[in-house]
Short mmCIF file of C-alpha atoms and ligand atoms in Angstrom, two decimals:
data_model
loop_
_atom_site.label_atom_id
_atom_site.label_comp_id
_atom_site.label_asym_id
_atom_site.label_seq_id
_atom_site.Cartn_x
_atom_site.Cartn_y
_atom_site.Cartn_z
CA MET A 1 0.00 0.00 0.00
CA CYS A 2 1.49 3.36 -1.01
CA VAL A 3 0.75 6.53 0.91
CA ALA A 4 0.84 9.81 -0.95
CA THR A 5 3.42 12.48 -0.27
CA ILE A 6 1.72 15.48 1.26
CA LEU A 7 1.75 18.65 -0.86
CA ASP A 8 2.53 20.90 2.09
CA GLY A 9 0.85 24.21 1.33
CA LYS A 10 1.44 25.49 4.83
CA ALA A 11 5.23 25.23 4.56
CA LEU A 12 5.41 26.72 1.06
CA ALA A 13 3.00 29.52 1.97
CA GLU A 14 5.19 30.43 4.93
CA ARG A 15 8.20 30.76 2.61
CA ILE A 16 6.23 32.85 0.12
CA ARG A 17 5.02 35.15 2.89
CA ALA A 18 8.62 35.67 4.03
CA GLU A 19 9.61 36.53 0.43
CA VAL A 20 6.69 38.93 0.10
CA LYS A 21 7.69 40.62 3.36
CA THR A 22 11.18 41.27 2.00
CA GLU A 23 9.77 42.62 -1.27
CA ILE A 24 7.42 44.94 0.58
CA ALA A 25 10.25 46.27 2.73
CA GLU A 26 11.98 47.21 -0.55
CA ILE A 27 8.90 48.72 -2.22
CA GLY A 28 7.74 50.78 0.76
CA GLU A 29 4.12 51.28 1.75
CA LEU A 30 1.52 49.06 0.12
CA GLY A 31 -2.26 49.10 0.61
CA LEU A 32 -4.96 46.43 0.36
CA ALA A 33 -8.66 47.19 0.83
CA THR A 34 -11.31 44.54 1.28
CA VAL A 35 -15.02 45.17 1.14
CA LEU A 36 -17.49 42.87 2.87
CA VAL A 37 -21.21 43.49 2.50
CA GLY A 38 -23.30 41.83 5.19
CA ASP A 39 -22.23 39.60 8.06
CA ASP A 40 -21.84 36.12 6.59
CA PRO A 41 -19.77 34.26 9.24
CA ALA A 42 -17.66 32.29 6.71
CA SER A 43 -16.84 35.49 4.79
CA ASP A 44 -15.92 37.15 8.08
CA ILE A 45 -13.40 34.37 8.84
CA TYR A 46 -11.84 34.58 5.33
CA ILE A 47 -11.55 38.36 5.53
CA ARG A 48 -9.96 38.27 8.97
CA ARG A 49 -7.38 35.70 7.80
CA LYS A 50 -6.49 37.89 4.82
CA HIS A 51 -6.00 40.95 7.04
CA ASP A 52 -3.90 39.06 9.58
CA ALA A 53 -1.65 37.80 6.78
CA ALA A 54 -1.45 41.26 5.18
CA LYS A 55 -0.44 42.89 8.46
CA GLU A 56 2.20 40.25 9.11
CA VAL A 57 4.00 41.10 5.85
CA GLY A 58 3.65 44.87 6.28
CA ILE A 59 0.71 45.59 3.96
CA VAL A 60 -1.52 48.40 5.22
CA SER A 61 -4.99 46.90 5.01
CA ALA A 62 -8.43 48.50 5.24
CA ASP A 63 -11.30 46.25 6.27
CA ILE A 64 -14.42 47.96 4.93
CA ARG A 65 -17.68 46.51 6.25
CA LEU A 66 -21.01 47.57 4.79
CA PRO A 67 -24.47 46.64 6.09
CA VAL A 68 -26.37 43.81 4.41
CA GLU A 69 -28.95 46.26 3.02
CA THR A 70 -26.29 48.28 1.13
CA SER A 71 -27.52 49.17 -2.36
CA GLU A 72 -25.60 48.45 -5.55
CA GLU A 73 -25.05 52.20 -6.11
CA GLU A 74 -23.63 52.63 -2.60
CA LEU A 75 -21.20 49.79 -3.17
CA LEU A 76 -20.20 51.19 -6.57
CA ASP A 77 -19.56 54.61 -4.94
CA GLN A 78 -17.36 52.91 -2.36
CA LEU A 79 -15.40 51.17 -5.12
CA ALA A 80 -14.99 54.43 -7.07
CA GLU A 81 -13.46 55.93 -3.94
CA LEU A 82 -11.03 53.02 -3.56
CA ASN A 83 -10.15 53.09 -7.27
CA ALA A 84 -9.16 56.76 -6.88
CA ASP A 85 -7.28 56.28 -3.60
CA GLU A 86 -3.53 56.49 -4.22
CA ALA A 87 -2.84 54.58 -0.99
CA VAL A 88 -4.78 51.53 -2.22
CA ASP A 89 -2.90 49.10 -4.48
CA GLY A 90 -5.30 46.15 -4.26
CA ILE A 91 -9.08 45.89 -3.91
CA LEU A 92 -10.96 42.72 -3.03
CA VAL A 93 -14.75 42.48 -2.82
CA GLN A 94 -15.66 39.43 -0.76
CA LEU A 95 -18.22 37.23 -2.53
CA PRO A 96 -21.03 36.28 -2.39
CA LEU A 97 -22.84 39.63 -2.32
CA PRO A 98 -26.43 40.08 -1.08
CA GLU A 99 -29.04 39.40 -3.75
CA GLN A 100 -29.98 43.05 -4.41
CA ILE A 101 -26.47 43.59 -5.82
CA ASP A 102 -25.42 42.55 -9.33
CA GLU A 103 -22.10 40.78 -8.76
CA ALA A 104 -20.96 41.08 -12.38
CA ARG A 105 -21.47 44.86 -12.34
CA VAL A 106 -19.50 45.20 -9.11
CA ILE A 107 -16.63 43.10 -10.46
CA ARG A 108 -16.51 45.31 -13.58
CA ALA A 109 -16.34 48.41 -11.38
CA VAL A 110 -12.99 47.48 -9.79
CA ASP A 111 -10.01 49.13 -11.49
CA PRO A 112 -8.38 46.17 -13.36
CA THR A 113 -4.92 47.24 -12.16
CA LYS A 114 -6.11 46.92 -8.52
CA ASP A 115 -8.10 43.72 -9.10
CA VAL A 116 -6.14 41.37 -6.82
CA ASP A 117 -8.90 38.73 -7.12
CA GLY A 118 -8.34 38.59 -10.90
CA LEU A 119 -12.08 38.53 -11.61
CA HIS A 120 -12.48 41.66 -13.76
CA PRO A 121 -13.35 40.69 -17.36
CA PHE A 122 -10.08 42.30 -18.51
CA ASN A 123 -7.99 40.06 -16.26
CA ALA A 124 -10.16 36.99 -16.89
CA GLY A 125 -9.81 37.67 -20.63
CA GLN A 126 -6.05 38.03 -20.37
CA LEU A 127 -5.88 34.61 -18.73
CA TYR A 128 -8.13 33.11 -21.41
CA LEU A 129 -5.79 34.55 -24.05
CA GLY A 130 -2.78 32.98 -22.35
CA ARG A 131 -1.42 36.28 -20.98
CA PRO A 132 -1.99 36.01 -17.23
CA THR A 133 -1.95 39.48 -15.68
CA LEU A 134 -3.79 39.36 -12.34
CA VAL A 135 -5.07 35.81 -11.75
CA PRO A 136 -7.30 34.60 -8.87
CA ALA A 137 -5.21 33.67 -5.84
CA THR A 138 -6.35 30.06 -5.36
CA PRO A 139 -5.35 28.89 -8.86
CA VAL A 140 -2.05 30.79 -8.62
CA GLY A 141 -1.39 29.05 -5.32
CA ILE A 142 -2.23 25.63 -6.75
CA LEU A 143 0.18 26.07 -9.65
CA ALA A 144 2.91 27.25 -7.27
CA LEU A 145 2.40 24.14 -5.16
CA LEU A 146 2.57 21.85 -8.21
CA ALA A 147 5.76 23.62 -9.33
CA GLU A 148 7.32 23.30 -5.88
CA TYR A 149 6.91 19.51 -5.95
CA GLU A 150 7.96 19.37 -9.63
CA ILE A 151 4.74 17.66 -10.69
CA PRO A 152 5.03 17.11 -14.45
CA LEU A 153 2.33 19.03 -16.33
CA VAL A 154 3.51 19.01 -19.94
CA GLY A 155 1.39 16.42 -21.72
CA ALA A 156 -0.21 15.33 -18.43
CA ARG A 157 -3.93 14.60 -18.29
CA ALA A 158 -5.39 17.18 -15.91
CA VAL A 159 -8.98 16.95 -14.74
CA VAL A 160 -10.60 19.85 -12.91
CA ILE A 161 -13.89 19.35 -11.07
CA GLY A 162 -15.68 22.69 -10.81
CA ARG A 163 -16.11 25.56 -13.26
CA SER A 164 -16.39 28.63 -11.03
CA ASP A 165 -14.82 31.91 -12.14
CA ILE A 166 -12.65 32.02 -9.02
CA VAL A 167 -11.22 28.45 -9.01
CA GLY A 168 -12.31 25.92 -11.65
CA LYS A 169 -12.03 27.94 -14.86
CA PRO A 170 -8.83 29.85 -14.00
CA VAL A 171 -7.01 26.75 -12.72
CA ALA A 172 -7.98 24.91 -15.92
CA HIS A 173 -6.52 27.76 -17.99
CA LEU A 174 -3.29 27.82 -16.00
CA LEU A 175 -2.92 24.04 -16.46
CA LEU A 176 -3.61 24.43 -20.18
CA GLN A 177 -0.92 27.06 -20.33
CA GLU A 178 1.49 24.60 -18.75
CA HIS A 179 0.64 22.27 -21.67
CA ALA A 180 -1.53 19.80 -19.78
CA THR A 181 -4.48 18.22 -21.59
CA VAL A 182 -7.35 19.59 -19.57
CA THR A 183 -10.87 18.31 -18.92
CA ILE A 184 -13.33 20.40 -16.91
CA CYS A 185 -16.08 18.54 -15.04
CA HIS A 186 -19.16 20.00 -13.33
CA SER A 187 -22.49 19.01 -11.85
CA ARG A 188 -23.85 17.87 -15.24
CA THR A 189 -20.86 15.65 -16.07
CA SER A 190 -22.52 12.33 -16.80
CA ASP A 191 -19.92 9.95 -15.35
CA LEU A 192 -17.47 11.74 -13.08
CA ALA A 193 -15.45 8.62 -12.20
CA ARG A 194 -14.81 7.89 -15.89
CA GLU A 195 -13.13 11.29 -16.17
CA THR A 196 -11.23 11.30 -12.87
CA ILE A 197 -9.76 7.80 -13.14
CA VAL A 198 -7.53 8.82 -16.06
CA ALA A 199 -6.27 12.02 -14.44
CA ASP A 200 -2.56 12.40 -13.78
CA VAL A 201 -3.42 15.64 -12.02
CA LEU A 202 -6.85 15.95 -10.39
CA VAL A 203 -8.02 19.30 -9.01
CA VAL A 204 -11.27 19.12 -7.07
CA ALA A 205 -13.16 22.36 -6.36
CA ALA A 206 -16.81 21.45 -5.97
CA GLY A 207 -17.66 22.12 -2.33
CA GLN A 208 -19.01 18.56 -1.83
CA PRO A 209 -17.50 16.43 0.96
CA ALA A 210 -16.15 13.06 -0.28
CA LEU A 211 -17.24 13.74 -3.85
CA VAL A 212 -14.06 11.98 -4.96
CA THR A 213 -13.46 8.58 -3.40
CA ALA A 214 -10.28 6.49 -3.55
CA ASP A 215 -11.64 4.27 -6.36
CA MET A 216 -12.01 7.36 -8.59
CA VAL A 217 -8.31 8.21 -8.38
CA LYS A 218 -5.65 6.86 -10.74
CA ALA A 219 -2.74 5.12 -8.99
CA GLY A 220 0.17 7.56 -8.75
CA ALA A 221 -1.95 10.65 -9.49
CA THR A 222 -1.48 14.08 -7.97
CA VAL A 223 -4.63 15.21 -6.17
CA VAL A 224 -5.33 18.81 -5.23
CA ASP A 225 -8.30 19.15 -2.90
CA VAL A 226 -9.60 22.71 -2.94
CA GLY A 227 -12.82 21.97 -1.06
CA MET A 228 -13.45 23.59 2.30
CA ASN A 229 -16.56 22.13 3.84
CA ARG A 230 -17.58 22.80 7.42
CA THR A 231 -19.18 19.62 8.75
CA ASP A 232 -19.92 18.16 12.19
CA ALA A 233 -16.59 16.34 11.83
CA GLY A 234 -14.81 19.70 11.31
CA LEU A 235 -13.30 21.17 8.15
CA VAL A 236 -13.13 18.59 5.33
CA GLY A 237 -12.24 18.72 1.67
CA ASP A 238 -13.97 17.29 -1.40
CA VAL A 239 -11.74 14.21 -1.56
CA ASP A 240 -12.05 11.20 0.74
CA PRO A 241 -8.76 11.00 2.73
CA ASP A 242 -8.57 7.29 1.71
CA ALA A 243 -7.39 8.57 -1.69
CA MET A 244 -4.03 9.13 0.05
CA GLU A 245 -3.48 5.38 -0.36
CA VAL A 246 -3.81 5.58 -4.14
CA ALA A 247 -2.35 8.97 -5.06
CA ALA A 248 1.36 9.75 -5.23
CA PHE A 249 0.89 13.37 -4.08
CA MET A 250 -2.06 14.94 -2.32
CA THR A 251 -2.93 18.17 -0.53
CA PRO A 252 -4.23 17.90 3.03
CA VAL A 253 -7.32 19.81 4.24
CA PRO A 254 -6.54 21.98 6.11
CA GLY A 255 -2.93 22.90 5.30
CA GLY A 256 -2.93 22.51 1.51
CA VAL A 257 -4.62 24.97 -0.80
CA GLY A 258 -5.98 27.30 1.91
CA PRO A 259 -2.63 28.77 3.06
CA MET A 260 -1.49 28.98 -0.59
CA THR A 261 -4.53 31.12 -1.42
CA ILE A 262 -3.68 33.67 1.25
CA ALA A 263 0.01 33.77 0.30
CA SER A 264 -0.93 34.22 -3.37
CA LEU A 265 -3.27 37.08 -2.53
CA LEU A 266 -0.32 38.84 -0.88
CA ARG A 267 1.76 38.15 -3.98
CA ASN A 268 -1.01 39.55 -6.16
CA THR A 269 -1.07 42.71 -4.05
CA VAL A 270 2.66 43.20 -4.62
CA ARG A 271 2.12 42.58 -8.34
CA ALA A 272 -0.72 45.13 -8.44
CA ALA A 273 1.50 47.69 -6.69
CA ARG A 274 4.21 47.07 -9.29
CA PHE A 275 1.68 47.60 -12.09
CA ARG A 276 0.58 50.86 -10.54
CA SER A 277 4.11 52.15 -9.96
CA GLY A 278 5.09 51.24 -13.51
CA ALA A 279 7.75 48.76 -12.34
CA LEU A 280 5.70 46.18 -14.28
CA ALA A 281 3.89 47.22 -17.47
CA PHE A 282 0.14 46.72 -17.21
CA PRO A 283 -1.14 45.77 -20.68
CA ARG A 284 -3.20 48.63 -22.15
CA ALA A 285 -4.87 49.16 -25.50
P1 NAP B 301 -18.79 27.09 -6.57
O1 NAP B 301 -18.80 28.45 -7.19
O2 NAP B 301 -19.96 26.64 -5.75
O3 NAP B 301 -18.56 26.03 -7.73
C1 NAP B 301 -18.62 24.66 -7.49
C2 NAP B 301 -18.42 23.93 -8.79
O4 NAP B 301 -18.45 22.55 -8.51
C3 NAP B 301 -19.50 24.22 -9.82
O5 NAP B 301 -18.91 24.40 -11.09
C4 NAP B 301 -20.38 22.96 -9.78
O6 NAP B 301 -20.94 22.61 -11.02
C5 NAP B 301 -19.36 21.90 -9.39
N1 NAP B 301 -20.03 20.81 -8.68
C6 NAP B 301 -20.84 20.88 -7.61
N2 NAP B 301 -21.29 19.66 -7.27
C7 NAP B 301 -20.75 18.79 -8.15
C8 NAP B 301 -20.84 17.39 -8.35
N3 NAP B 301 -21.59 16.63 -7.54
N4 NAP B 301 -20.15 16.85 -9.36
C9 NAP B 301 -19.40 17.59 -10.18
N5 NAP B 301 -19.27 18.94 -10.05
C10 NAP B 301 -19.93 19.53 -9.05
O7 NAP B 301 -17.54 26.91 -5.63
P2 NAP B 301 -16.04 27.52 -5.66
O8 NAP B 301 -16.09 28.95 -5.19
O9 NAP B 301 -15.37 27.20 -6.92
O10 NAP B 301 -15.42 26.67 -4.47
C11 NAP B 301 -15.36 25.27 -4.52
C12 NAP B 301 -14.88 24.72 -3.19
O11 NAP B 301 -13.57 25.21 -2.95
C13 NAP B 301 -15.71 25.16 -1.98
O12 NAP B 301 -15.68 24.13 -1.02
C14 NAP B 301 -14.95 26.36 -1.46
O13 NAP B 301 -15.17 26.57 -0.08
C15 NAP B 301 -13.55 25.92 -1.73
N6 NAP B 301 -12.58 27.01 -1.87
C16 NAP B 301 -11.45 26.86 -1.18
C17 NAP B 301 -10.47 27.82 -1.32
C18 NAP B 301 -9.21 27.63 -0.56
O14 NAP B 301 -8.46 28.57 -0.43
N7 NAP B 301 -8.93 26.42 -0.08
C19 NAP B 301 -10.65 28.93 -2.15
C20 NAP B 301 -11.83 29.03 -2.87
C21 NAP B 301 -12.80 28.04 -2.73
P3 NAP B 301 -22.01 23.56 -11.79
O15 NAP B 301 -21.22 24.67 -12.40
O16 NAP B 301 -22.60 22.66 -12.82
O17 NAP B 301 -22.99 24.02 -10.74
#
């Protein structure tokens, strides 16, 4: 019986955070603003983690909280203010937003050069075109983890479960760019196991505990479990831990993708600051 090597996101994230801290000390002051509308407890936890990490590396962070009844126009006004604020390098609007607010419109309202979540159509389009500019943090973190453990991607069969704008689609594009042959699965995929069993690299981002069981994993595969599901048994991923006995490499939950997401957000903030200062050229028409 083989037991997979752990893809240790916690250790790599710690190293990345130390690197970011050094970069920030060189750059000088750097600002990140987050906007949370409403009081969703899970969103509150994510936001607090992001601010703790930002502070630790020397990023000045503003935690803007708006009441759940905030109108779309009020949120857009807030974003216009942040777009114009010279002290703000990165803006992140925590999703989901209350139902009276059109998420797509809000995402379009963030200055693309400050869009550290990489969700603005300009940045999403750049990724689609194979010119990653600002890319969502979770996929960036996943690719960094795969690179750290030298997981071969060229010509590999990569299967992604999930097609969200923040994880599934961007991670599929990054894998494609690394020359993997990519399949994207979703809730209408007719036979999930038939797809997953051939995957050399399997990325699971569905938000369904134990969606992937050990018998769905190819022997020797690399499995990245993005899922974060709060259950009575605590925080669990989307992959049954028994898959550790089949895979060659696997991320733990917690301690895999989660810490990499936070570290990559900090990296994105540095990248956004470099775009704004002109140290990196932001692609313009
Ligand atoms: P999402 O927007 O809800 O998307 C989930 C995707 O999974 C959808 O594309 C959905 O298909 C697909 N799906 C759901 N049930 C499925 C099933 N039974 N079979 C196949 N596909 C299925 O979620 P998300 O924002 O991408 O997040 C996914 C998970 O990752 C969540 O658990 C979230 O908490 C976690 N997450 C973790 C991190 C981290 O840092 N670790 C970061 C972001 C997200 P349809 O499109 O057909 O509905």
